[in-house]
Short mmCIF file of C-alpha atoms in Angstrom, two decimals:
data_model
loop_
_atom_site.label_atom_id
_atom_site.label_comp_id
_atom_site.label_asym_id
_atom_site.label_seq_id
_atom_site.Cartn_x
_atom_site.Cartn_y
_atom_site.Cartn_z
CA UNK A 1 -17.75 -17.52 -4.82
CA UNK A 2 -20.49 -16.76 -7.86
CA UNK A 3 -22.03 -13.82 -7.36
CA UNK A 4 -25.73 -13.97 -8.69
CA UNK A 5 -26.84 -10.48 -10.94
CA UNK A 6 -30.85 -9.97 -10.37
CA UNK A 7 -30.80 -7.98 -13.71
CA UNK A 8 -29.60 -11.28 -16.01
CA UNK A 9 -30.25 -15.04 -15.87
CA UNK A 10 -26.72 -16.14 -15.37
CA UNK A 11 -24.01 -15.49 -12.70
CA UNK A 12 -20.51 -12.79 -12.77
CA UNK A 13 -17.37 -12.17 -11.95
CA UNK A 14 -15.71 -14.69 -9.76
CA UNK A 15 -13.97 -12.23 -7.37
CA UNK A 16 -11.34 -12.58 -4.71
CA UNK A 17 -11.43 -9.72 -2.43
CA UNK A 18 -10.73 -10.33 1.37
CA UNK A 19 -10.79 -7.16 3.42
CA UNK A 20 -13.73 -5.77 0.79
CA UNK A 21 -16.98 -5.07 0.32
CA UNK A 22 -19.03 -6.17 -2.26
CA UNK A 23 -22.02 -4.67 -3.95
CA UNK A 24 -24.22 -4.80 -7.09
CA UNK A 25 -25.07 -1.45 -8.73
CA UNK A 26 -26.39 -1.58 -12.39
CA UNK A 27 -24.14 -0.19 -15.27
CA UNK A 28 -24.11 1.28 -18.40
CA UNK A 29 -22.92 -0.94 -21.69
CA UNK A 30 -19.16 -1.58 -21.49
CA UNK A 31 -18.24 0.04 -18.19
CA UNK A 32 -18.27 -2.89 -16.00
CA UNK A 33 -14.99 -4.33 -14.21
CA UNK A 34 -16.04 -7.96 -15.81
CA UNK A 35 -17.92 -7.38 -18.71
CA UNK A 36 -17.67 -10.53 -19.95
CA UNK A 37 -19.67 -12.50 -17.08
CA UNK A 38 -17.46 -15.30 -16.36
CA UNK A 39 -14.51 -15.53 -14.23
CA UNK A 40 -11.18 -15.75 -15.43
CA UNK A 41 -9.35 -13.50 -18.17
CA UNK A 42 -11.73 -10.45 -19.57
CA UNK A 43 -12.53 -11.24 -23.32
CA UNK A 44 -10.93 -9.16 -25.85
CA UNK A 45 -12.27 -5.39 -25.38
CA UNK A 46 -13.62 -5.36 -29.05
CA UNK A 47 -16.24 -8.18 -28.38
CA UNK A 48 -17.76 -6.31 -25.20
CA UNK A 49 -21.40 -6.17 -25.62
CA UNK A 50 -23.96 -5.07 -22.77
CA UNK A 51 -23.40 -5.41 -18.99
CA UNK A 52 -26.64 -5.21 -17.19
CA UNK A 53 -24.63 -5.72 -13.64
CA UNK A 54 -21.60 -5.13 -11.83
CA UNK A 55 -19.30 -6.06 -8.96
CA UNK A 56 -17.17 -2.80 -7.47
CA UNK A 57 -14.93 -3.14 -4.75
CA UNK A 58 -15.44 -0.44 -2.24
CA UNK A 59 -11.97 0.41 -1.47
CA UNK A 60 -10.43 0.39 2.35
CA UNK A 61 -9.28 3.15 4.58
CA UNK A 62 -7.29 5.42 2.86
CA UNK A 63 -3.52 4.96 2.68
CA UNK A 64 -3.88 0.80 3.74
CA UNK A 65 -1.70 -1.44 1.67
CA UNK A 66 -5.08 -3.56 0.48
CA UNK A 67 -5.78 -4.41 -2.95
CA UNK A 68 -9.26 -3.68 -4.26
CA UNK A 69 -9.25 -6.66 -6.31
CA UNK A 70 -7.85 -9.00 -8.06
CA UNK A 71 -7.96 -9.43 -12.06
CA UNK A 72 -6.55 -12.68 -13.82
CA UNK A 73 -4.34 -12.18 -17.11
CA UNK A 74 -4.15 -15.35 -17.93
CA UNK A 75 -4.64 -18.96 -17.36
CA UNK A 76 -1.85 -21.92 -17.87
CA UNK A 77 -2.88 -25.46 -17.25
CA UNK A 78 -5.75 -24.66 -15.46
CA UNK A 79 -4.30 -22.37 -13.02
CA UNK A 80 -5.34 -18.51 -13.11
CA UNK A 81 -2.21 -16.01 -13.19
CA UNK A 82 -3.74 -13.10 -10.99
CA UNK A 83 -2.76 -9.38 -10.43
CA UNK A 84 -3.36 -7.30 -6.88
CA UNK A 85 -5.33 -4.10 -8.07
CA UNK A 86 -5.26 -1.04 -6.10
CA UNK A 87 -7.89 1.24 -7.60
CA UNK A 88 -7.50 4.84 -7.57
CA UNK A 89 -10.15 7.55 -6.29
CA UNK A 90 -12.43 8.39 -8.91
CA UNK A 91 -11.99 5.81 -10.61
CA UNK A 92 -15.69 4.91 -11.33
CA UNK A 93 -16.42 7.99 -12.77
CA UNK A 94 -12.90 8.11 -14.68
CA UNK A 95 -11.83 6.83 -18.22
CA UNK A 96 -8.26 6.14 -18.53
CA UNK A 97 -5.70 6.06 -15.74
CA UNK A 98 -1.67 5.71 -15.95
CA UNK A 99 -1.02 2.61 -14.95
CA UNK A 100 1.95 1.10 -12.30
CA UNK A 101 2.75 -2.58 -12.77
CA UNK A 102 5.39 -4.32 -10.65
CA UNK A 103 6.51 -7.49 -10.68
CA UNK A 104 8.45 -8.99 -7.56
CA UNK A 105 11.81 -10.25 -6.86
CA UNK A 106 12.66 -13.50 -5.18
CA UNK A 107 15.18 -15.23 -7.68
CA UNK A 108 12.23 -16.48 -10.26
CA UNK A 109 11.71 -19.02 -7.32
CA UNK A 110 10.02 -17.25 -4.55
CA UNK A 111 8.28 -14.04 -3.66
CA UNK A 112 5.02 -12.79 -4.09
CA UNK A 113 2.57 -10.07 -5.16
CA UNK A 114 1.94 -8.56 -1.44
CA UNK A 115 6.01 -7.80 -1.29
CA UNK A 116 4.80 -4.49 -3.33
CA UNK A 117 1.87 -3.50 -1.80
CA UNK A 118 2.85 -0.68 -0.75
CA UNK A 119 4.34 1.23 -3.73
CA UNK A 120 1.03 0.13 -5.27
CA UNK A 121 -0.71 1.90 -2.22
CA UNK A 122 1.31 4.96 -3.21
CA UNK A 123 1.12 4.93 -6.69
CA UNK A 124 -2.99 4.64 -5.98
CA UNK A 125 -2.85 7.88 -4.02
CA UNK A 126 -1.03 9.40 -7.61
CA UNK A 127 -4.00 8.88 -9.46
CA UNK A 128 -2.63 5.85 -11.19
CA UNK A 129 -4.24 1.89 -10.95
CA UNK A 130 -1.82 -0.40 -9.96
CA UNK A 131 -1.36 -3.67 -10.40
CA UNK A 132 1.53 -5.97 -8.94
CA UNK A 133 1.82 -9.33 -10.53
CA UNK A 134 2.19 -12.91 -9.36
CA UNK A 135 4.02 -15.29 -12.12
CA UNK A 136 4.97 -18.30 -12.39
CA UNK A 137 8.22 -19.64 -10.31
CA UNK A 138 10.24 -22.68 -10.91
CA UNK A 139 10.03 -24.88 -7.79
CA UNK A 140 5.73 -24.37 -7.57
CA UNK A 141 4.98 -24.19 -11.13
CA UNK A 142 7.90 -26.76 -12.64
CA UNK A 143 8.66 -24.66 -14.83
CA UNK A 144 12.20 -23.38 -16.98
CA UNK A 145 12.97 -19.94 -15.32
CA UNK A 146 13.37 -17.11 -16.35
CA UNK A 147 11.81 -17.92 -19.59
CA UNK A 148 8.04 -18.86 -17.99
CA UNK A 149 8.45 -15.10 -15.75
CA UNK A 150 9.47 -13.04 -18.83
CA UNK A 151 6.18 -14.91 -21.04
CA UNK A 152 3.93 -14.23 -18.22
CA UNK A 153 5.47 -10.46 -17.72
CA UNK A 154 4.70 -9.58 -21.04
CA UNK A 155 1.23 -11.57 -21.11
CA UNK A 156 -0.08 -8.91 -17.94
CA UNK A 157 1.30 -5.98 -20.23
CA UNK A 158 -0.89 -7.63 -23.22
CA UNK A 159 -3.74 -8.33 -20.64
CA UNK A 160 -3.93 -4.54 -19.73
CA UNK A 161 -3.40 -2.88 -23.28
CA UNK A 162 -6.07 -5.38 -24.90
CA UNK A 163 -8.18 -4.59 -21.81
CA UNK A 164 -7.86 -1.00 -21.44
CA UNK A 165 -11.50 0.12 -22.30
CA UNK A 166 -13.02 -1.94 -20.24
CA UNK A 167 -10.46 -1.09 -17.04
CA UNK A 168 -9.55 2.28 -17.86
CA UNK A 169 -5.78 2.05 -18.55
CA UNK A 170 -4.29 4.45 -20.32
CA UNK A 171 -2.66 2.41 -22.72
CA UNK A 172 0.45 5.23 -23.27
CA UNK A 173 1.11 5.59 -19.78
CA UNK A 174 1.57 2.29 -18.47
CA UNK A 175 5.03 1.81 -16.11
CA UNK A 176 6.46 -1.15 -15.47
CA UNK A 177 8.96 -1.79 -12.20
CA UNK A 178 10.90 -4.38 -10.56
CA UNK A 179 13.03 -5.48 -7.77
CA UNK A 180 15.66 -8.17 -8.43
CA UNK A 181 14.57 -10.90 -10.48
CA UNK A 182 11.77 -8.80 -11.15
CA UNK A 183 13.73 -6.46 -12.52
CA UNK A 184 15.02 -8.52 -15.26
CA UNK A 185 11.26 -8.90 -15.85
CA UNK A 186 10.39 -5.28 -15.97
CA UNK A 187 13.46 -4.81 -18.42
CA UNK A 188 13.03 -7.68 -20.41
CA UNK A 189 9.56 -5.97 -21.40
CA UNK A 190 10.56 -3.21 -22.51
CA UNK A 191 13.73 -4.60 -24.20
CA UNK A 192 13.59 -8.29 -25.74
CA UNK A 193 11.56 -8.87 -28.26
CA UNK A 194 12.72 -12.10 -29.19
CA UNK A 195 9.39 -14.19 -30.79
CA UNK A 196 10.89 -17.39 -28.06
CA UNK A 197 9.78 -14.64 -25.36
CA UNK A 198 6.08 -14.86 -26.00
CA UNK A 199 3.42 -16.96 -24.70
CA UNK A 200 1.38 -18.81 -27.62
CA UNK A 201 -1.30 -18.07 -26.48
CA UNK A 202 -0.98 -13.66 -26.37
CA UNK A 203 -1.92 -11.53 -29.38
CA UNK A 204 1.30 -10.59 -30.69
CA UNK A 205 -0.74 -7.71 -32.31
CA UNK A 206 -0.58 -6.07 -28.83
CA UNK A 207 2.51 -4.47 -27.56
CA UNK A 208 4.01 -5.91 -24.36
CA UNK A 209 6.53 -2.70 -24.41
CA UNK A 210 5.79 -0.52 -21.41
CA UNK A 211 6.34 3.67 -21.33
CA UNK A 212 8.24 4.09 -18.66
CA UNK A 213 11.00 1.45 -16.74
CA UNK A 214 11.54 1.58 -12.31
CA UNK A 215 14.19 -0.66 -11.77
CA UNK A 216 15.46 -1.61 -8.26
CA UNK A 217 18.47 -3.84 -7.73
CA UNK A 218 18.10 -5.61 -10.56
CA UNK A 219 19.66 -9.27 -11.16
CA UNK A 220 20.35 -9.37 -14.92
CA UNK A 221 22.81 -13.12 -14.53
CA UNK A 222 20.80 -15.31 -16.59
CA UNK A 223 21.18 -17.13 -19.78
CA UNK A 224 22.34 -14.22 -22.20
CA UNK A 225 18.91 -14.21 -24.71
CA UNK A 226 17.13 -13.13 -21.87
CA UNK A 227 19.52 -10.93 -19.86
CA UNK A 228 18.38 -6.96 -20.86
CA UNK A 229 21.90 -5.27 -21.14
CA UNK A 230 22.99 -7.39 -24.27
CA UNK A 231 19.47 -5.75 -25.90
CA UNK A 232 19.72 -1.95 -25.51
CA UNK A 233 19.27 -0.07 -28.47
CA UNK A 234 17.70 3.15 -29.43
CA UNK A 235 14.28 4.22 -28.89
CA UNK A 236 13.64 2.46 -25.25
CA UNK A 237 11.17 3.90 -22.81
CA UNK A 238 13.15 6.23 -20.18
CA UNK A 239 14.39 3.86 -17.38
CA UNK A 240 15.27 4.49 -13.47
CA UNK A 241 17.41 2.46 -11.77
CA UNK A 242 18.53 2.16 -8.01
CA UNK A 243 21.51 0.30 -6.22
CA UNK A 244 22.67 0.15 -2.75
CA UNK A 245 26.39 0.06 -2.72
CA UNK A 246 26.58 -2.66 -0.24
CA UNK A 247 24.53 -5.03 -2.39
CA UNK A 248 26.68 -8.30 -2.56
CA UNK A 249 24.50 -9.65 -5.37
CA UNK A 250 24.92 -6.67 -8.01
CA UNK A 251 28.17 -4.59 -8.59
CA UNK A 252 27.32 -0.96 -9.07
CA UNK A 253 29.60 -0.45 -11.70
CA UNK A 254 28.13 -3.25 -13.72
CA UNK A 255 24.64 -1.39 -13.47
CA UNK A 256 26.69 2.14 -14.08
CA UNK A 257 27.50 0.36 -17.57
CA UNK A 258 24.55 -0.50 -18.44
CA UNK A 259 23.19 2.94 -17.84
CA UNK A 260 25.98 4.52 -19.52
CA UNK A 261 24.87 2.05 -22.46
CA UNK A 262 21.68 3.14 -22.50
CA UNK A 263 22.96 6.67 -22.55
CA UNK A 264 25.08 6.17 -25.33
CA UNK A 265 22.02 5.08 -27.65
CA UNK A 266 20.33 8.14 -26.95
CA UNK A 267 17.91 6.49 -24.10
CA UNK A 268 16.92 8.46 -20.83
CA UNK A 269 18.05 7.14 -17.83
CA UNK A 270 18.79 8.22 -14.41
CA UNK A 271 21.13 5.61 -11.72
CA UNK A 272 21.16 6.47 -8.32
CA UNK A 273 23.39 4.49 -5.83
CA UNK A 274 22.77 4.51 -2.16
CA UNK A 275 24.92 4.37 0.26
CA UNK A 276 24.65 1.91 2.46
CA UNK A 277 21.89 0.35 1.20
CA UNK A 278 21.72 -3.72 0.62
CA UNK A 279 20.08 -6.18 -1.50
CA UNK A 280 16.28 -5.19 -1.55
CA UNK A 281 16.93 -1.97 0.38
CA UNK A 282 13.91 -0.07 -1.91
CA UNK A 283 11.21 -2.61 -0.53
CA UNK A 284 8.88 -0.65 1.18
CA UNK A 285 7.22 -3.81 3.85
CA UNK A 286 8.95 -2.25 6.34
CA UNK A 287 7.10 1.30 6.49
CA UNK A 288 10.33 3.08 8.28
CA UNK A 289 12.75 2.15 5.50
CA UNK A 290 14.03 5.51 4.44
CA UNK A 291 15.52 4.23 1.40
CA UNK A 292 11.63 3.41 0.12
CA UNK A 293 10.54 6.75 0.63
CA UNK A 294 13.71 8.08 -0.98
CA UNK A 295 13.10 6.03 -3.89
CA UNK A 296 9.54 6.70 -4.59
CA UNK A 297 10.17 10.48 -4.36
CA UNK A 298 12.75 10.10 -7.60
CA UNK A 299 10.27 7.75 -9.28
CA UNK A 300 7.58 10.60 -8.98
CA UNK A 301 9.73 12.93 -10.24
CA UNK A 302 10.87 10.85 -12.93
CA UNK A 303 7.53 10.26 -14.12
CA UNK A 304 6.68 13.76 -13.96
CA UNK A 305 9.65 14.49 -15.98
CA UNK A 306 8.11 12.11 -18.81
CA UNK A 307 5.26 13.21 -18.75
CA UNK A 308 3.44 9.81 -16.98
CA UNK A 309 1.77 11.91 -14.38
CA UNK A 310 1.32 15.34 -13.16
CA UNK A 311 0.34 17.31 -9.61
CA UNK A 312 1.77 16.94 -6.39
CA UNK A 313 3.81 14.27 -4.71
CA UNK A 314 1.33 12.53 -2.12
CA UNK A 315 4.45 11.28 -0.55
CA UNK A 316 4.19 11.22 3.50
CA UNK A 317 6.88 9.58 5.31
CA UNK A 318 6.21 8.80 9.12
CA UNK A 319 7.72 10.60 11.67
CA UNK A 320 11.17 9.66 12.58
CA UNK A 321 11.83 8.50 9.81
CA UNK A 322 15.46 10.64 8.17
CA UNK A 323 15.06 11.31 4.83
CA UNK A 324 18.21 11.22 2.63
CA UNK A 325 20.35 14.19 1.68
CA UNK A 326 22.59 14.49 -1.55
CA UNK A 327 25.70 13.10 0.59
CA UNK A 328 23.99 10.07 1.09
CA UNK A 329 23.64 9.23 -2.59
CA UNK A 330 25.05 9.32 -6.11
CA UNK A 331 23.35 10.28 -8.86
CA UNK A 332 24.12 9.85 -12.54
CA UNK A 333 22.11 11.25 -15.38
#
C-alpha cells in the first residue's frame, strides 16, 4: 500500500502494519521513521535530507504482543528481509533507545519472527525498541545454511547502527538474543568475524558486534568456521546463557564449557540450568510458561548489571503461574 504525503509530490513509506493505525502528522528534518521516501531499506543516515511527512504507528493496547511496524534491513534477489518493531512509549519525543534484537530458532529451516513476540513486548515495556528478525532459511530461500542466517544476522545489526539517527537506537546499547539456531546467530555476531561471514553488499565500516549477548538453548553443531565456541577470545560483550537439563538436543556440560571458556578469557558470563526444562523451554508463546518469566527476570538483571538499562523490572507474571526458587535452578557465574 503507497501512502500519498499532501505536503510533497511523491508517495512514502511502504508500510506493513496489520492491527495499526495509520496517520500523517508533519515532521521536523530528519526525524521521520522513513526519511528516505521509498519503501525498502532506509538510506544511509548521513544522506538524510528534509522530511516534510511521516507515517507513525499508533501502538496497541498496552502489554499485546503486536508489532508497531515493520522495517526492512535488507533486500536479496528481490525479496525484502523485514524486522517486527515494537516501539517503546515515548518514543516520538525520545532520541536514542537501547535496543533488543532476537533472532529465532527453528534449525536455520523453519521458525519465524512472531515466535518472540513476546520478549519483544516486554523488552518494549523496559524502555528499549525491539526488533525480532526474520532471515533467510534453507528449504524457502535455497539457500547454504547457516552461512545465509549468520550474513543476514549481522546485516540487521549493520541496518540498525547505520540507521540509528534516524530510528533512535542507541548504537552502544544494542542486545542481541537467540533461541536455538538463533542462538548460534546471536553468538556468531558478537564472535566471528571472519570476512566469508559478511554480506557484499553491508558496509564493513559498521560494526555488526552487539553489547550485550541472551542466549537460550543454543545449537552451536555446525560446520566449525561458523560454530561460536571455537571463537572466544578476550574482550566479548557479557553473555547470558540458559539450558534446561532435560534438553536432548544440547548437553549442559558442553554449554558449562563454553562458559567456563569464556570465563577463562576474562569475558562476563552468567549459565543458568533449569531443571526440568526442555528444548525451547524459555519461549514465552505460551504466556503460563514459568521458565519465560524466570528467564526474562535474569536477563533484566543482567542488563542492569551492564549497564544496558536502568529502573524497575516491569515484569508481571499471571496469576497461577509458580515462579522458580533457587532449588529449581543452577547458577554459575
Amino acid at each position: 500500500v503507497a501512502y500519498w504525503c499532501p505536503f510533497y509530490s511523491r508517495t512514502i513509506a511502504r508500510l506493513n502494519l496489520p492491527h495499526s493505525l495509520i496517520i500523517f502528522i508533519p515532521m521536523m528534518p530528519n526525524t521521520a521513521l522513513f526519511p528516505n521516501g521509498k519503501s525498502g531499506p532506509l538510506a544511509d543516515s548521513s544522506s538524510y535530507q528534509q522530511a516534510p511527512c511521516a507515517a507513525l504507528a499508533i501502538k496497541p493496547a498496552a502489554g499485546a504482543n503486536i508489532p508497531d511496524t515493520t522495517w526492512t534491513y535488507k533486500s536479496v534477489n528481490e525479496k525484502d528481509l523485514q524486522m517486527s518493531v515494537f516501539l517503546p512509549g515515548g518514543y516520538e519525543q525520545g532520541t536514542r533507545f537501547p535496543t533488543f534484537v532476537v533472532f529465532h530458532g527453528g534449525s536455520w529451516t523453519g521458525g519465524e519472527a512472531s515466535w518472540h513476540y513476546a520478549d519483544c513486548a516486554y523488552w518494549r515495556s523496559r524502555g528499549m525498541v525491539a526488533v525480532s528478525v526474520d532471515y533467510r532459511l534453507k528449504e524457502r530461500d535455497k539457500v547454504e545454511v547457516p552461512l545465509a542466517c549468520v550474513k543476514d544476522a549481522k546485516s540487521a545489526i549493520r541496518f540498525l547502527r547505520t540507521n540509528a539517527t534516524a530510528l533512535k537506537i542507541d548504537t552502544d546499547k544494542i542486545v542481541v538474543a537467540g533461541a536455538s539456531a538463533g542462538g548460534q546467530l546471536a553468538a556468531a555476531t558478537a564472535m566471528i568475524d571472519a570476512p566469508t561471514t559478511n554480506d557484499d553488499q553491508d558496509d564493513l565500516a559498521i560494526s555488526s558486534r552487539p553489547n550485550a549477548v541472551i542466549l537460550c538453548n543454543p545449537y552451536f553443531r555446525c560446520r566449525k568456521d561458523l560454530s561460536p565456541p571455537n571463537f572466544i577470545t578476550k574482550e566479548l560483550p557479557p553473555m547470558i546463557t540458559f539450558l534446561g537439563d532435560q534438553d536432548r538436543a544440547i548437553k549442559v556440560d558442553d554449554l558449562l564449557a563454553f562458559h567456563e571458556a569464556l570465563r577463562k578469557e576474562g569475558n562476563a558470563s552468567e549459565y543458568y540450568v533449569g531443571k526440568g526444562g526442555k528444548h525451547g523451554f524459555c519461549n514465552g508463546r505460551d504466556p503460563r510458561n514459568r521458565f519465560f518469566y524466570w528467564s526474562v527476570l535474569l536477563e533484566d538483571r543482567f542488563l542492569v548489571k551492564h549497564g544496558i538499562l536502568k529502573g524497575e523490572l516491569t515484569l508481571k507474571v499471571p496469576n497461577g503461574v509458580a515462579t522458580l526458587s533457587e532449588k529449581d535452578y543452577d547458577a554459575y557465574k
